[in-house]
JSON list of C-alpha atoms in Angstrom, two decimals:
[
{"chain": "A", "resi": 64, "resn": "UNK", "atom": "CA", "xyz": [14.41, 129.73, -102.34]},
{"chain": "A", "resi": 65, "resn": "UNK", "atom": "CA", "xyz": [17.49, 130.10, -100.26]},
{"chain": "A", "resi": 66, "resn": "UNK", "atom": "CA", "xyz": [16.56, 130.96, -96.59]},
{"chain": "A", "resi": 67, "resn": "UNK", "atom": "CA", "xyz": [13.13, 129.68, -96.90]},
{"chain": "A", "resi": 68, "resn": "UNK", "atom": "CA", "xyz": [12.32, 126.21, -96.00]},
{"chain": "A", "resi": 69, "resn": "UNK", "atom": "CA", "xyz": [9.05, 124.17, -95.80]},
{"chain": "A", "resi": 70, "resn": "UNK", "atom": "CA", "xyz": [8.40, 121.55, -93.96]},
{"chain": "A", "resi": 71, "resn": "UNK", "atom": "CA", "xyz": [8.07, 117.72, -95.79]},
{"chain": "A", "resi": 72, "resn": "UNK", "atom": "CA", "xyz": [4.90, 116.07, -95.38]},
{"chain": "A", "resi": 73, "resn": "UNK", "atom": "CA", "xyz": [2.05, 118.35, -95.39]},
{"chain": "A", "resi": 74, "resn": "UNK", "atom": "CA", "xyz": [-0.63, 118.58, -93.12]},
{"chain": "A", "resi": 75, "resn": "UNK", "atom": "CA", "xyz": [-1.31, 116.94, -90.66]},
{"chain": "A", "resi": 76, "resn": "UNK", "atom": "CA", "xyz": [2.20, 118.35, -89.38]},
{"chain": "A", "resi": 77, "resn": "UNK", "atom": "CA", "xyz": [4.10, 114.92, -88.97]},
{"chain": "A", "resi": 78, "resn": "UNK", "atom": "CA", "xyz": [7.73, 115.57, -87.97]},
{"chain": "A", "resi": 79, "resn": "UNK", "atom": "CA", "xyz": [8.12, 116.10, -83.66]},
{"chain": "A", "resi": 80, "resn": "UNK", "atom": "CA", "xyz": [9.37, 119.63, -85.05]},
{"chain": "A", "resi": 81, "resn": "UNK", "atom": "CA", "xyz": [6.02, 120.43, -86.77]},
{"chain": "A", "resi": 82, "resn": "UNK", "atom": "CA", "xyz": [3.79, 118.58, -84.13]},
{"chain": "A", "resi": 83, "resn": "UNK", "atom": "CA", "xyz": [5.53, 120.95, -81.34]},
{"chain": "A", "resi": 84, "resn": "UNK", "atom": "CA", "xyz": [5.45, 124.17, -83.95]},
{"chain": "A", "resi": 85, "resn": "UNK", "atom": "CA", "xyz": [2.18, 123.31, -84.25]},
{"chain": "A", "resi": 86, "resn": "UNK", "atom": "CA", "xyz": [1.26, 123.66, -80.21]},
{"chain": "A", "resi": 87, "resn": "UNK", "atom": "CA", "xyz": [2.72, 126.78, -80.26]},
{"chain": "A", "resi": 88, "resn": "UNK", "atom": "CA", "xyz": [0.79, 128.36, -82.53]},
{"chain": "A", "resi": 89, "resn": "UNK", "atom": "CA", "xyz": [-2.68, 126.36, -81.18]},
{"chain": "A", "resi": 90, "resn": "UNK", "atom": "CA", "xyz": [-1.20, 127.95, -77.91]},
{"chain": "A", "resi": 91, "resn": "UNK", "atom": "CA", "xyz": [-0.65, 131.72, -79.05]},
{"chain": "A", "resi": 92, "resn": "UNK", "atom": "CA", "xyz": [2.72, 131.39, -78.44]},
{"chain": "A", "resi": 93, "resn": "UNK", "atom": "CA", "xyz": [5.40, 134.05, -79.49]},
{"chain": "A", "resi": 94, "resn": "UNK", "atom": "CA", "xyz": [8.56, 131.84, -79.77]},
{"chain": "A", "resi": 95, "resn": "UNK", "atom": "CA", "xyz": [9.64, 128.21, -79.43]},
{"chain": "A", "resi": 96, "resn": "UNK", "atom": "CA", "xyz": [13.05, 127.94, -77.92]},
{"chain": "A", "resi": 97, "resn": "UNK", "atom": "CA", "xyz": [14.98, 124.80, -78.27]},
{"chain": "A", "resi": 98, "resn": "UNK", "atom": "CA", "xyz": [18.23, 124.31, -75.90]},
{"chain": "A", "resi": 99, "resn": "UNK", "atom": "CA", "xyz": [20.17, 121.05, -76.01]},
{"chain": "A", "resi": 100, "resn": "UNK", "atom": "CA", "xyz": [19.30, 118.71, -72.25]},
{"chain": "A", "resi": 101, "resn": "UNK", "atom": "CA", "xyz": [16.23, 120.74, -71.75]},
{"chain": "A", "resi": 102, "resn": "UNK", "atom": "CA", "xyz": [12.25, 120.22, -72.44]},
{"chain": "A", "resi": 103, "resn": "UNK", "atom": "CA", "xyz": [10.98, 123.08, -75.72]},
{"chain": "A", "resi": 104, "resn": "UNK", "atom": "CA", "xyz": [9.56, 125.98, -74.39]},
{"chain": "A", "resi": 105, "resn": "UNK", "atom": "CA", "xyz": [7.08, 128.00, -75.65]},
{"chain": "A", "resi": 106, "resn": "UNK", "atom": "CA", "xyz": [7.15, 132.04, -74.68]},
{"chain": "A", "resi": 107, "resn": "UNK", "atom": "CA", "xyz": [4.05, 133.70, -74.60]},
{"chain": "A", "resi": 108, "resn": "UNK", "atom": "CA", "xyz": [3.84, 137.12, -73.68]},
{"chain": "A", "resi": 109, "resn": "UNK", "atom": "CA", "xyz": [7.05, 137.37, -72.02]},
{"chain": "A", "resi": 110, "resn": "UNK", "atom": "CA", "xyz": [6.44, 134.12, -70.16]},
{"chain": "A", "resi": 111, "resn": "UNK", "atom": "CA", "xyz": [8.55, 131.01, -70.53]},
{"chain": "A", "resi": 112, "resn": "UNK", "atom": "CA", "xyz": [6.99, 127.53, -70.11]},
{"chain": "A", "resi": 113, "resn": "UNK", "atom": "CA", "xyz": [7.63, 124.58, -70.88]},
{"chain": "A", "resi": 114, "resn": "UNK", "atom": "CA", "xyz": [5.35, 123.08, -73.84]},
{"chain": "A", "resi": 115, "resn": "UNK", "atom": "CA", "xyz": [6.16, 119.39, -73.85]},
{"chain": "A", "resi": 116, "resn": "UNK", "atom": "CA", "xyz": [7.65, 116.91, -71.23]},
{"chain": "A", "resi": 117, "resn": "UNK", "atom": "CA", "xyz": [9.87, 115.51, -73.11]},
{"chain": "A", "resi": 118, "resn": "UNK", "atom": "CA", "xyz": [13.54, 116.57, -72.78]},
{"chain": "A", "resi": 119, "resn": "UNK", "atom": "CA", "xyz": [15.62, 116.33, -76.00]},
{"chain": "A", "resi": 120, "resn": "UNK", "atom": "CA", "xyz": [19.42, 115.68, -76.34]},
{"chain": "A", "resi": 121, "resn": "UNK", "atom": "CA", "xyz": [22.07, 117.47, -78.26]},
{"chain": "A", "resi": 122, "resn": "UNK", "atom": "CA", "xyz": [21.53, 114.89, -81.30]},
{"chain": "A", "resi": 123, "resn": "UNK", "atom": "CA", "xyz": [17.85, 114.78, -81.27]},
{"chain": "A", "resi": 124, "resn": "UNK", "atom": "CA", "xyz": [17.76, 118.62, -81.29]},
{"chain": "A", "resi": 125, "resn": "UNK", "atom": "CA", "xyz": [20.41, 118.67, -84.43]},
{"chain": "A", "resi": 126, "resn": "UNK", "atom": "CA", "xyz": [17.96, 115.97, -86.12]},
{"chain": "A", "resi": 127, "resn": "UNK", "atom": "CA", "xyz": [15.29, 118.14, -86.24]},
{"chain": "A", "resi": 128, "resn": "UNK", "atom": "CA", "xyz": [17.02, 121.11, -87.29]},
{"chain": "A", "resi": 129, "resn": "UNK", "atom": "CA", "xyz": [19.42, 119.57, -89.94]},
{"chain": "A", "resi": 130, "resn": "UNK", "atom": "CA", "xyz": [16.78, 119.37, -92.36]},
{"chain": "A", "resi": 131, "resn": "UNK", "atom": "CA", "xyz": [15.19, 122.50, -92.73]},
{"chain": "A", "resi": 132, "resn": "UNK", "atom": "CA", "xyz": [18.94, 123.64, -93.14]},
{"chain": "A", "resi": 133, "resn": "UNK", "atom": "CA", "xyz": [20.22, 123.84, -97.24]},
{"chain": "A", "resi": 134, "resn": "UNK", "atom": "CA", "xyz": [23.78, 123.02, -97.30]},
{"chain": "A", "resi": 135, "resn": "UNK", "atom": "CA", "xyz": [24.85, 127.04, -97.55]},
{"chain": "A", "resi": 136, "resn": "UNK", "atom": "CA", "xyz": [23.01, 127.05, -94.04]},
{"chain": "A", "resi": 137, "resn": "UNK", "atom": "CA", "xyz": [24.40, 124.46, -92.14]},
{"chain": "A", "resi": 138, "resn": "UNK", "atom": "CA", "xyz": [27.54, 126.26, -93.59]},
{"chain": "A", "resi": 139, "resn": "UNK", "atom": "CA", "xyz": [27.16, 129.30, -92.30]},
{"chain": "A", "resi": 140, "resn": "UNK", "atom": "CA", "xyz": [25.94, 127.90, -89.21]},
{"chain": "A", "resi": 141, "resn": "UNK", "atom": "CA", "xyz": [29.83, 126.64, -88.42]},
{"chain": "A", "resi": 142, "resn": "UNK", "atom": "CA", "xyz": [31.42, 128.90, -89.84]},
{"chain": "A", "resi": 143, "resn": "UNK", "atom": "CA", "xyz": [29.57, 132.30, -88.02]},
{"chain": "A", "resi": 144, "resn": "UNK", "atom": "CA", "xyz": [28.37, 130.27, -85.16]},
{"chain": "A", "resi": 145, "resn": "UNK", "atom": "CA", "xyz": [24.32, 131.66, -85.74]},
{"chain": "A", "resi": 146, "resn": "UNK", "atom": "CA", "xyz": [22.10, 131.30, -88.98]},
{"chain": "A", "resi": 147, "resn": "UNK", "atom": "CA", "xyz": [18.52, 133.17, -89.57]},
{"chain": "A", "resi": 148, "resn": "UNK", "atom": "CA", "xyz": [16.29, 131.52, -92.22]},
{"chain": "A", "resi": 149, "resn": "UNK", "atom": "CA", "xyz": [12.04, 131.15, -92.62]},
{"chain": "A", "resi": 150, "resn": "UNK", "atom": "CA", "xyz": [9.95, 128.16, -92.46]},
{"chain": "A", "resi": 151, "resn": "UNK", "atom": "CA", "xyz": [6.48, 127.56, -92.99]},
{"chain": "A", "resi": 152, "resn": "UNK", "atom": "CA", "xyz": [4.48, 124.09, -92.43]},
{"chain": "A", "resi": 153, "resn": "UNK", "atom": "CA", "xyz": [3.12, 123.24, -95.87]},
{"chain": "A", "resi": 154, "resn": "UNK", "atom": "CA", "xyz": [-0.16, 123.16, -96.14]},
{"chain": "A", "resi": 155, "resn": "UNK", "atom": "CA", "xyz": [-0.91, 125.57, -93.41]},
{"chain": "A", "resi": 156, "resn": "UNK", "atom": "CA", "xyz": [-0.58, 129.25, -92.47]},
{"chain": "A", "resi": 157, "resn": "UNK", "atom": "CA", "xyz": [2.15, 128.71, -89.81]},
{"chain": "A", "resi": 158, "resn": "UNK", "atom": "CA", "xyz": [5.47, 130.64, -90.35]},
{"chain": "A", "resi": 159, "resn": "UNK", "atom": "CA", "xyz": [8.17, 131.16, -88.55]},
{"chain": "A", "resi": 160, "resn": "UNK", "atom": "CA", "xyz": [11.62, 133.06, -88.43]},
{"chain": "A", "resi": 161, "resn": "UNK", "atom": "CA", "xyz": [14.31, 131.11, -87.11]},
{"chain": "A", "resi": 162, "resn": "UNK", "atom": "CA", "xyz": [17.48, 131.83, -85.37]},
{"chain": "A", "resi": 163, "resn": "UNK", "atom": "CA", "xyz": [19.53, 128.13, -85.11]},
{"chain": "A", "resi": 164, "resn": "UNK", "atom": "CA", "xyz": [22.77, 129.13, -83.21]},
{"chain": "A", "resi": 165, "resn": "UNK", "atom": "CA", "xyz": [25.90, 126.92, -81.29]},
{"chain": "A", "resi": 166, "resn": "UNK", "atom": "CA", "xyz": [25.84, 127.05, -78.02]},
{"chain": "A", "resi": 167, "resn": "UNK", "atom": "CA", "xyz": [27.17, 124.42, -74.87]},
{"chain": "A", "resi": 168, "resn": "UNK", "atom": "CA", "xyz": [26.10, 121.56, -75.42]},
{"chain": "A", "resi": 169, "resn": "UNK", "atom": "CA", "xyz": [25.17, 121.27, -79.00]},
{"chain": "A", "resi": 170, "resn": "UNK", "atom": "CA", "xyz": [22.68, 123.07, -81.51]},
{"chain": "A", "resi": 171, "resn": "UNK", "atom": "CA", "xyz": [19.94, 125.67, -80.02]},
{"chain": "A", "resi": 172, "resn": "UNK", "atom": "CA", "xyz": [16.97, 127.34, -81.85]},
{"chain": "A", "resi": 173, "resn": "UNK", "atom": "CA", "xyz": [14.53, 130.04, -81.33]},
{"chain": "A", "resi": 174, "resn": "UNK", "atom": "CA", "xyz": [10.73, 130.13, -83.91]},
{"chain": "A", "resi": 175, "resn": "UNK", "atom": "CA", "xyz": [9.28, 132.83, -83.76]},
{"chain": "A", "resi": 176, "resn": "UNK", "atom": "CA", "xyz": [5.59, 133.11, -84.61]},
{"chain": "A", "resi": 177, "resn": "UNK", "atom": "CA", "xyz": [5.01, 135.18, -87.78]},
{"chain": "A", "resi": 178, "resn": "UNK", "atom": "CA", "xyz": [1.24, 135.89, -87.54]},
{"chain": "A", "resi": 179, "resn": "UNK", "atom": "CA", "xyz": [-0.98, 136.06, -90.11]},
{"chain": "A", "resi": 180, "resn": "UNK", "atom": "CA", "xyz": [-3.20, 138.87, -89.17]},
{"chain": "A", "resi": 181, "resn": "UNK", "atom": "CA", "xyz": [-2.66, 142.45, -88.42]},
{"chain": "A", "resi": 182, "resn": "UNK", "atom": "CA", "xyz": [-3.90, 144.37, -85.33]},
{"chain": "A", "resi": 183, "resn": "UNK", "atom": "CA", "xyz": [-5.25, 147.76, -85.05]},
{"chain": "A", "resi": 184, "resn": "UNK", "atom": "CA", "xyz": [-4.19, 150.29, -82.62]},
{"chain": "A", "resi": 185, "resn": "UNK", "atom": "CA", "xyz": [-7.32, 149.99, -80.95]},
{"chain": "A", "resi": 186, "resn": "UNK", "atom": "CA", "xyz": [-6.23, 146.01, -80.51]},
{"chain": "A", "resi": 187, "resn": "UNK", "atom": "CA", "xyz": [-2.76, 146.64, -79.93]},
{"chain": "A", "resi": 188, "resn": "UNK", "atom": "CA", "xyz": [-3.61, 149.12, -76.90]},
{"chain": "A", "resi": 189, "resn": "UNK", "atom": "CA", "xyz": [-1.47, 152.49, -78.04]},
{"chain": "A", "resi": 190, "resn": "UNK", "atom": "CA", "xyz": [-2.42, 155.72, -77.18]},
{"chain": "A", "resi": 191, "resn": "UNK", "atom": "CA", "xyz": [-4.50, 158.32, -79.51]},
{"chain": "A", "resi": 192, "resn": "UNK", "atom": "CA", "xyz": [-1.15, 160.55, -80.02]},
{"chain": "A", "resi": 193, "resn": "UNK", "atom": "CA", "xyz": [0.39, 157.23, -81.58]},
{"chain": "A", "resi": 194, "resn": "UNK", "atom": "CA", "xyz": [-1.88, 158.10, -84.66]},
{"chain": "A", "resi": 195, "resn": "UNK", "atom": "CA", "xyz": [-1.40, 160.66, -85.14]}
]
């Protein structure tokens, strides 16, 4: 399906993409951002922090993305600077929508958690006259 992707491999995740997807959703994130020269972070709740040490180039960023891109994708991605697309981590419940988008310095990314539970408003905190 265009603009749906799933991860190769199965579980347990395997590629650095899925092993860092993965702490995101182990750590209740919201969103994984990805920026060129700096470490992933993971935002939670309107916090930003970083999720893993490790600080990934330009290239290594592109090599993670490229493949859960179909060729129409990466197409799109030069030619309107910014492409939105799913992907899901076969064998699991983990989904995401992506944004992949240029920006200095090479290739960027934002995941965003798509969870697989709803809340009620009791959970979610809204007033009575919401329910209404």
């Amino acid at each position: 399906m265009e603009g749906q992707q799933q991860a190769q491999g199965g579980a347990p995740p395997t590629s650095v993409l899925d092993q860092i997807l993965t702490l995101v959703v182990q750590r209740e994130g919201d969103d994984l951002i990805l920026s060129p020269g700096r470490r992933p972070t993971l935002k939670r709740m309107g916090r930003v922090l970083p999720i893993v040490e490790n600080v990934f180039s330009a290239e290594q960023i592109q090599g993670f993305l490229r493949p859960i891109l179909s060729a129409s994708q990466v197409e799109e991605l030069e030619g309107r600077r910014d492409v939105d697309l799913s992907y899901e981590i076969l064998r699991t419940t983990m989904r995401f929508r992506v944004n992949v988008f240029h920006q200095r310095g090479g290739w960027g990314a934002v995941f965003r958690v798509i969870r697989d539970r709803l809340f009620n408003l009791d959970a979610l905190g809204l007033l009575d006259s919401v329910s209404a």
